Short mmCIF file of C-alpha atoms in Angstrom, two decimals:
data_model
loop_
_atom_site.label_atom_id
_atom_site.label_comp_id
_atom_site.label_asym_id
_atom_site.label_seq_id
_atom_site.Cartn_x
_atom_site.Cartn_y
_atom_site.Cartn_z
CA MET A 16 45.61 -49.03 137.69
CA ILE A 17 49.29 -47.34 137.24
CA ILE A 18 52.09 -48.07 139.43
CA PRO A 19 54.49 -45.35 139.22
CA ASP A 20 57.79 -44.90 141.20
CA SER A 21 57.51 -45.50 145.18
CA ASN A 22 57.53 -41.50 145.44
CA GLN A 23 53.90 -41.38 143.73
CA GLN A 24 50.49 -42.16 144.44
CA ILE A 25 48.97 -45.30 142.54
CA LYS A 26 46.72 -43.54 139.72
CA SER A 27 43.70 -46.32 139.10
CA PHE A 28 41.20 -45.58 135.93
CA LYS A 29 37.47 -47.93 135.14
CA ILE A 30 37.26 -48.66 131.46
CA SER A 31 33.21 -49.61 130.68
CA ILE A 32 32.89 -52.63 128.86
CA PRO A 33 30.35 -50.69 126.78
CA LEU A 34 33.97 -48.62 126.00
CA ILE A 35 35.79 -51.74 125.50
CA LYS A 36 33.30 -53.15 122.68
CA THR A 37 33.10 -49.65 120.90
CA VAL A 38 36.67 -49.54 120.34
CA VAL A 39 36.54 -53.42 120.14
CA ILE A 40 33.95 -53.30 117.32
CA VAL A 41 35.69 -50.20 115.41
CA ALA A 42 39.40 -51.23 115.55
CA PHE A 43 37.78 -53.98 113.92
CA SER A 44 35.73 -52.14 111.70
CA ILE A 45 38.97 -50.91 109.67
CA ILE A 46 40.97 -53.93 109.33
CA MET A 47 38.20 -55.61 107.78
CA ALA A 48 37.85 -51.87 105.62
CA ALA A 49 41.49 -52.05 105.31
CA THR A 50 40.78 -55.68 103.62
CA ILE A 51 38.92 -55.67 102.13
CA SER A 52 40.36 -52.94 100.31
CA LEU A 53 43.19 -54.51 99.90
CA VAL A 54 41.88 -57.07 98.71
CA TYR A 55 39.23 -54.71 95.67
CA PHE A 56 43.34 -53.20 94.89
CA GLY A 57 44.20 -55.49 94.26
CA LYS A 58 41.81 -57.49 91.44
CA THR A 59 40.96 -54.15 89.92
CA THR A 60 45.09 -53.90 89.46
CA ALA A 61 45.12 -57.96 88.32
CA TYR A 62 42.61 -56.49 85.77
CA LEU A 63 44.16 -53.54 84.97
CA TYR A 64 47.36 -55.52 83.83
CA THR A 65 45.36 -57.94 82.19
CA VAL A 66 43.48 -55.24 79.72
CA ILE A 67 46.83 -53.66 79.43
CA ALA A 68 48.54 -56.65 78.03
CA GLU A 69 45.21 -56.70 75.71
CA LYS A 70 45.22 -54.10 74.61
CA ASP A 71 49.59 -54.37 73.95
CA LYS A 72 48.01 -57.77 72.10
CA LYS A 73 45.70 -56.31 70.44
CA ILE A 74 48.12 -53.05 68.89
CA ALA A 75 50.71 -55.87 68.31
CA GLN A 76 47.87 -57.45 66.20
CA LEU A 77 47.40 -54.17 64.68
CA THR A 78 50.41 -52.90 63.75
CA SER A 79 51.29 -56.57 61.87
CA LEU A 80 48.24 -56.02 59.66
CA LYS A 81 49.36 -52.16 59.07
CA GLU A 82 52.02 -53.75 57.50
CA GLU A 83 50.56 -56.24 56.23
CA GLN A 84 48.35 -54.11 54.23
CA ASP A 85 50.97 -51.69 53.31
CA LYS A 86 52.77 -54.12 51.68
CA LYS A 87 49.84 -55.29 49.53
CA ILE A 88 48.63 -51.24 48.84
CA ALA A 89 52.58 -51.42 47.52
CA THR A 90 52.30 -54.78 45.32
CA LEU A 91 48.34 -53.00 43.97
CA ASP A 92 50.23 -50.12 43.30
CA LYS A 93 52.81 -51.80 41.56
CA ASN A 94 50.03 -53.82 39.80
CA ALA A 95 48.22 -51.44 38.31
CA GLN A 96 51.57 -49.50 37.00
CA LEU A 97 51.11 -52.57 35.39
CA VAL A 98 48.24 -52.64 33.48
CA ASN A 99 48.49 -49.21 32.26
CA GLU A 100 51.60 -49.53 31.36
CA LYS A 101 50.01 -52.04 29.57
CA ILE A 102 46.52 -50.37 28.48
CA LYS A 103 49.98 -47.50 26.82
CA GLY A 104 50.90 -49.69 24.79
CA LEU A 105 47.48 -50.98 23.28
CA ASP A 106 46.43 -47.61 22.77
CA GLU A 107 49.91 -46.86 20.41
CA LEU A 108 49.22 -50.17 18.39
CA GLU A 109 45.82 -48.80 17.94
CA GLU A 110 46.73 -45.50 16.99
CA LYS A 111 49.77 -46.96 15.09
CA VAL A 112 46.37 -49.08 12.84
CA ARG A 113 43.89 -45.85 12.47
CA ARG A 114 46.85 -43.81 11.20
CA MET A 115 48.06 -47.10 8.85
CA VAL A 116 44.07 -47.00 7.23
CA GLY A 117 43.68 -43.31 7.93
CA LEU A 118 40.50 -43.05 10.75
CA SER A 119 40.14 -40.45 12.87
CA THR A 120 41.40 -41.14 16.38
CA SER A 121 39.21 -41.92 18.70
CA THR A 122 39.46 -41.79 22.73
CA PRO A 123 37.20 -44.75 24.43
CA SER A 124 37.36 -46.92 27.23
CA ARG A 125 37.88 -50.14 27.05
CA GLY A 126 35.97 -52.04 30.24
CA ASN A 127 34.86 -50.67 32.85
CA VAL A 128 37.97 -48.77 33.45
CA SER A 129 38.05 -45.63 31.65
CA ARG A 130 41.00 -43.25 30.53
CA ASP A 131 40.25 -40.85 33.63
CA ILE A 132 40.37 -43.71 36.34
CA ARG A 133 43.33 -44.47 34.62
CA GLY A 134 45.75 -41.96 35.22
CA GLU A 135 44.82 -41.43 38.80
CA SER A 136 47.53 -42.31 40.97
CA ASN A 137 45.82 -44.42 44.01
CA ILE A 138 44.06 -47.42 41.65
CA SER A 139 44.52 -50.56 42.90
CA TYR A 140 44.14 -54.03 41.62
CA ASP A 141 43.59 -56.93 42.95
CA ASN A 142 46.73 -59.64 42.32
CA GLU A 143 43.39 -62.25 40.21
CA THR A 144 41.89 -59.26 38.86
CA THR A 145 45.11 -57.86 37.13
CA ALA A 146 46.11 -61.55 36.16
CA GLU A 147 43.17 -61.39 34.14
CA LEU A 148 43.61 -57.91 32.50
CA ILE A 149 47.23 -58.60 31.25
CA SER A 150 45.63 -61.82 30.10
CA GLU A 151 42.74 -59.99 27.97
CA ILE A 152 45.27 -56.94 27.38
CA ASP A 153 48.41 -59.18 25.86
CA GLN A 154 46.09 -61.34 24.00
CA LYS A 155 44.30 -57.59 22.25
CA THR A 156 47.25 -56.90 21.80
CA GLN A 157 48.20 -60.20 19.51
CA ASN A 158 45.21 -59.56 17.74
CA LEU A 159 46.05 -55.82 16.73
CA GLN A 160 49.31 -56.52 15.88
CA ASP A 161 48.26 -59.51 13.82
CA LEU A 162 45.65 -56.62 11.48
CA ILE A 163 48.70 -54.66 12.01
CA SER A 164 50.30 -57.32 9.60
CA LYS A 165 46.79 -57.80 7.18
CA VAL A 166 46.45 -53.75 7.22
CA ALA A 167 50.25 -53.79 6.01
CA ALA A 168 49.66 -56.14 3.20
CA ARG A 169 46.36 -54.58 1.92
CA LEU A 170 48.11 -51.57 2.05
CA ASP A 171 51.14 -52.82 -0.18
CA TYR A 172 48.46 -54.47 -2.86
CA LEU A 173 46.42 -51.35 -2.31
CA ASN A 174 50.10 -49.74 -3.36
CA SER A 175 50.74 -52.50 -5.98
CA ILE A 176 47.77 -53.37 -8.01
CA PRO A 177 47.66 -51.31 -11.65
CA SER A 178 44.90 -48.95 -10.92
CA VAL A 179 45.15 -46.06 -12.56
CA TYR A 180 45.27 -45.21 -16.19
CA PRO A 181 49.14 -44.36 -17.80
CA VAL A 182 48.00 -41.48 -19.64
CA TYR A 183 44.89 -40.06 -20.18
CA GLY A 184 42.93 -39.49 -23.69
CA THR A 185 40.54 -40.79 -25.82
CA THR A 186 40.18 -44.54 -25.65
CA THR A 187 39.89 -45.95 -29.01
CA SER A 188 40.08 -49.71 -28.96
CA SER A 189 38.43 -51.35 -26.07
CA PHE A 190 39.41 -55.13 -23.99
CA GLY A 191 38.10 -58.22 -26.33
CA THR A 192 36.92 -59.46 -29.65
CA ARG A 193 37.17 -55.76 -32.05
CA LYS A 194 37.64 -55.49 -35.85
CA SER A 195 40.78 -56.01 -36.66
CA PRO A 196 42.26 -51.73 -37.10
CA PHE A 197 44.00 -52.95 -40.44
CA GLY A 198 41.54 -53.88 -42.44
CA TYR A 199 40.04 -57.02 -42.47
CA GLY A 200 38.66 -59.85 -39.79
CA SER A 201 37.94 -59.85 -36.04
CA GLU A 202 41.16 -60.01 -33.80
CA PHE A 203 41.27 -60.38 -29.85
CA HIS A 204 42.52 -57.60 -27.75
CA PRO A 205 44.26 -57.84 -25.55
CA GLY A 206 44.32 -54.29 -23.37
CA ILE A 207 42.49 -51.30 -24.02
CA ASP A 208 44.00 -48.25 -26.70
CA ILE A 209 44.27 -44.71 -25.42
CA SER A 210 45.42 -42.00 -27.86
CA VAL A 211 47.40 -39.35 -27.03
CA PRO A 212 50.44 -37.30 -29.11
CA VAL A 213 53.52 -39.24 -29.51
CA GLY A 214 56.59 -38.33 -26.76
CA THR A 215 53.33 -38.04 -23.82
CA PRO A 216 54.39 -39.48 -20.33
CA VAL A 217 53.28 -42.96 -19.74
CA LYS A 218 53.36 -43.69 -16.07
CA ALA A 219 52.97 -46.60 -14.32
CA ALA A 220 50.17 -47.43 -13.49
CA GLY A 221 50.84 -48.86 -9.91
CA LYS A 222 54.56 -50.03 -7.41
CA GLY A 223 56.05 -53.07 -9.07
CA VAL A 224 59.40 -54.08 -10.84
CA VAL A 225 60.66 -54.02 -14.50
CA THR A 226 60.67 -56.68 -15.81
CA TYR A 227 60.59 -56.13 -19.06
CA ALA A 228 62.29 -53.11 -20.90
CA GLY A 229 62.64 -52.93 -25.00
CA TRP A 230 61.21 -54.47 -28.42
CA LEU A 231 58.69 -57.03 -28.23
CA SER A 232 57.18 -57.81 -31.43
CA GLY A 233 53.83 -56.53 -32.25
CA TYR A 234 54.40 -53.65 -28.87
CA GLY A 235 56.78 -52.18 -30.44
CA ASN A 236 58.88 -50.57 -27.31
CA VAL A 237 57.39 -51.87 -24.68
CA VAL A 238 57.66 -52.52 -20.88
CA ILE A 239 56.33 -54.47 -18.52
CA ILE A 240 55.81 -53.86 -14.76
CA ASP A 241 55.93 -56.78 -12.08
CA HIS A 242 52.72 -55.81 -9.29
CA GLY A 243 52.95 -59.32 -7.44
CA TYR A 244 50.23 -61.12 -6.53
CA GLY A 245 49.99 -62.43 -9.81
CA ILE A 246 49.56 -59.47 -11.67
CA GLN A 247 51.22 -57.68 -14.10
CA SER A 248 50.67 -55.45 -16.22
CA VAL A 249 52.03 -53.75 -20.15
CA TYR A 250 52.85 -50.98 -21.37
CA GLY A 251 53.30 -50.64 -25.28
CA HIS A 252 53.77 -48.88 -28.47
CA ASN A 253 55.64 -46.50 -26.68
CA SER A 254 59.05 -43.79 -29.37
CA GLN A 255 61.26 -44.32 -25.52
CA ILE A 256 61.18 -46.04 -22.64
CA LEU A 257 62.66 -44.26 -19.52
CA VAL A 258 63.47 -47.54 -16.93
CA LYS A 259 65.58 -50.18 -16.95
CA VAL A 260 65.11 -54.25 -16.19
CA GLY A 261 64.83 -54.80 -11.68
CA GLN A 262 63.94 -50.56 -11.64
CA ASN A 263 61.81 -50.06 -8.85
CA VAL A 264 58.89 -47.88 -9.44
CA LYS A 265 55.59 -46.21 -8.09
CA ARG A 266 52.61 -45.04 -9.01
CA GLY A 267 52.44 -42.29 -10.89
CA ASP A 268 56.56 -42.98 -11.50
CA ILE A 269 57.18 -41.52 -16.09
CA ILE A 270 58.40 -45.37 -17.54
CA ALA A 271 57.63 -43.96 -21.23
CA LYS A 272 56.97 -41.93 -23.71
CA SER A 273 53.84 -42.33 -26.27
CA GLY A 274 55.03 -43.32 -29.74
CA ASN A 275 53.64 -44.90 -32.35
CA THR A 276 56.00 -47.78 -32.31
CA GLY A 277 55.07 -51.63 -32.89
CA ARG A 278 51.90 -52.84 -34.82
CA SER A 279 49.79 -49.76 -35.31
CA THR A 280 48.02 -47.44 -36.80
CA GLY A 281 48.17 -44.28 -34.95
CA PRO A 282 50.16 -42.18 -32.43
CA HIS A 283 48.74 -44.59 -28.57
CA VAL A 284 49.05 -46.43 -25.21
CA HIS A 285 48.05 -50.29 -25.73
CA PHE A 286 47.45 -50.93 -21.89
CA GLU A 287 47.21 -54.33 -21.08
CA ILE A 288 46.68 -56.69 -17.71
CA ARG A 289 47.69 -59.50 -17.27
CA VAL A 290 46.95 -61.91 -14.15
CA ASN A 291 48.68 -64.94 -13.85
CA GLY A 292 49.68 -64.61 -17.46
CA ASN A 293 46.28 -63.95 -19.19
CA PRO A 294 45.46 -60.47 -19.87
CA VAL A 295 42.29 -59.31 -18.15
CA ASP A 296 39.53 -56.12 -18.93
CA PRO A 297 42.11 -53.12 -17.46
CA MET A 298 38.61 -51.58 -16.61
CA LYS A 299 37.76 -53.59 -13.70
CA TYR A 300 41.60 -52.21 -12.96
CA LEU A 301 41.42 -48.23 -12.89
CA ALA A 302 37.75 -48.54 -11.58
CA LYS A 303 39.53 -48.91 -8.71
CA GLY A 304 41.87 -46.03 -8.48
CA ASN A 305 39.46 -43.78 -10.14
#
């Protein structure tokens, strides 16, 4: 019932019970639906916040990992560069040795690292592998340096030994026991005699230092060269001496002119080789150079 003021009539309405029930049910349904929606929305929002937080955490972890990897890559690149420099130095030493001994240049690969691969800028090695490679390369470098010293000594020896004829002519007397050219008995001949005209240039048979240049009984004008390694060479019966004591000579340098001085029966060069002061057959050395 609606009761207005005194000037109007009372109005009355009738609402049926089923309608009230329907309204209540609809209202309750709406309220429940709203409540369920709010609960679902709240849970969904919380889940999304959790997912987002986890994503942010993973992104932070990945960012940190990337920074660490960048540092490792930089270290590996530096290691690769160090290895390349070591190998380059090793190749230079190898090339030096090859030039010293007259070998042709080669480009072999070392282990599993080829020259083509080494040239790539993106090749890296881990620290352990790099340390092993550097250690191995250092050892090979030391071996090559030792080899260079040995080769240099060998080359010095080869340049020093009296291995070429001082003159080219007819060998008239060999090393060893012979019949005396002066007509009586036999004698020991400590060298070889090479017949050549007077004035023929006499050349040093190997690199060395002149230790005697002058007159010596029996040898006439003689030059003696010390080649080191306990080896000396003797050049006798010269008409003229062209070197002085203490002078350094190389193989092939002219040291005198041939003649017929001293105990001699004709123009020739007496060539003698002494090892530790004892005469040896010169042919053992001349065979190495001829």
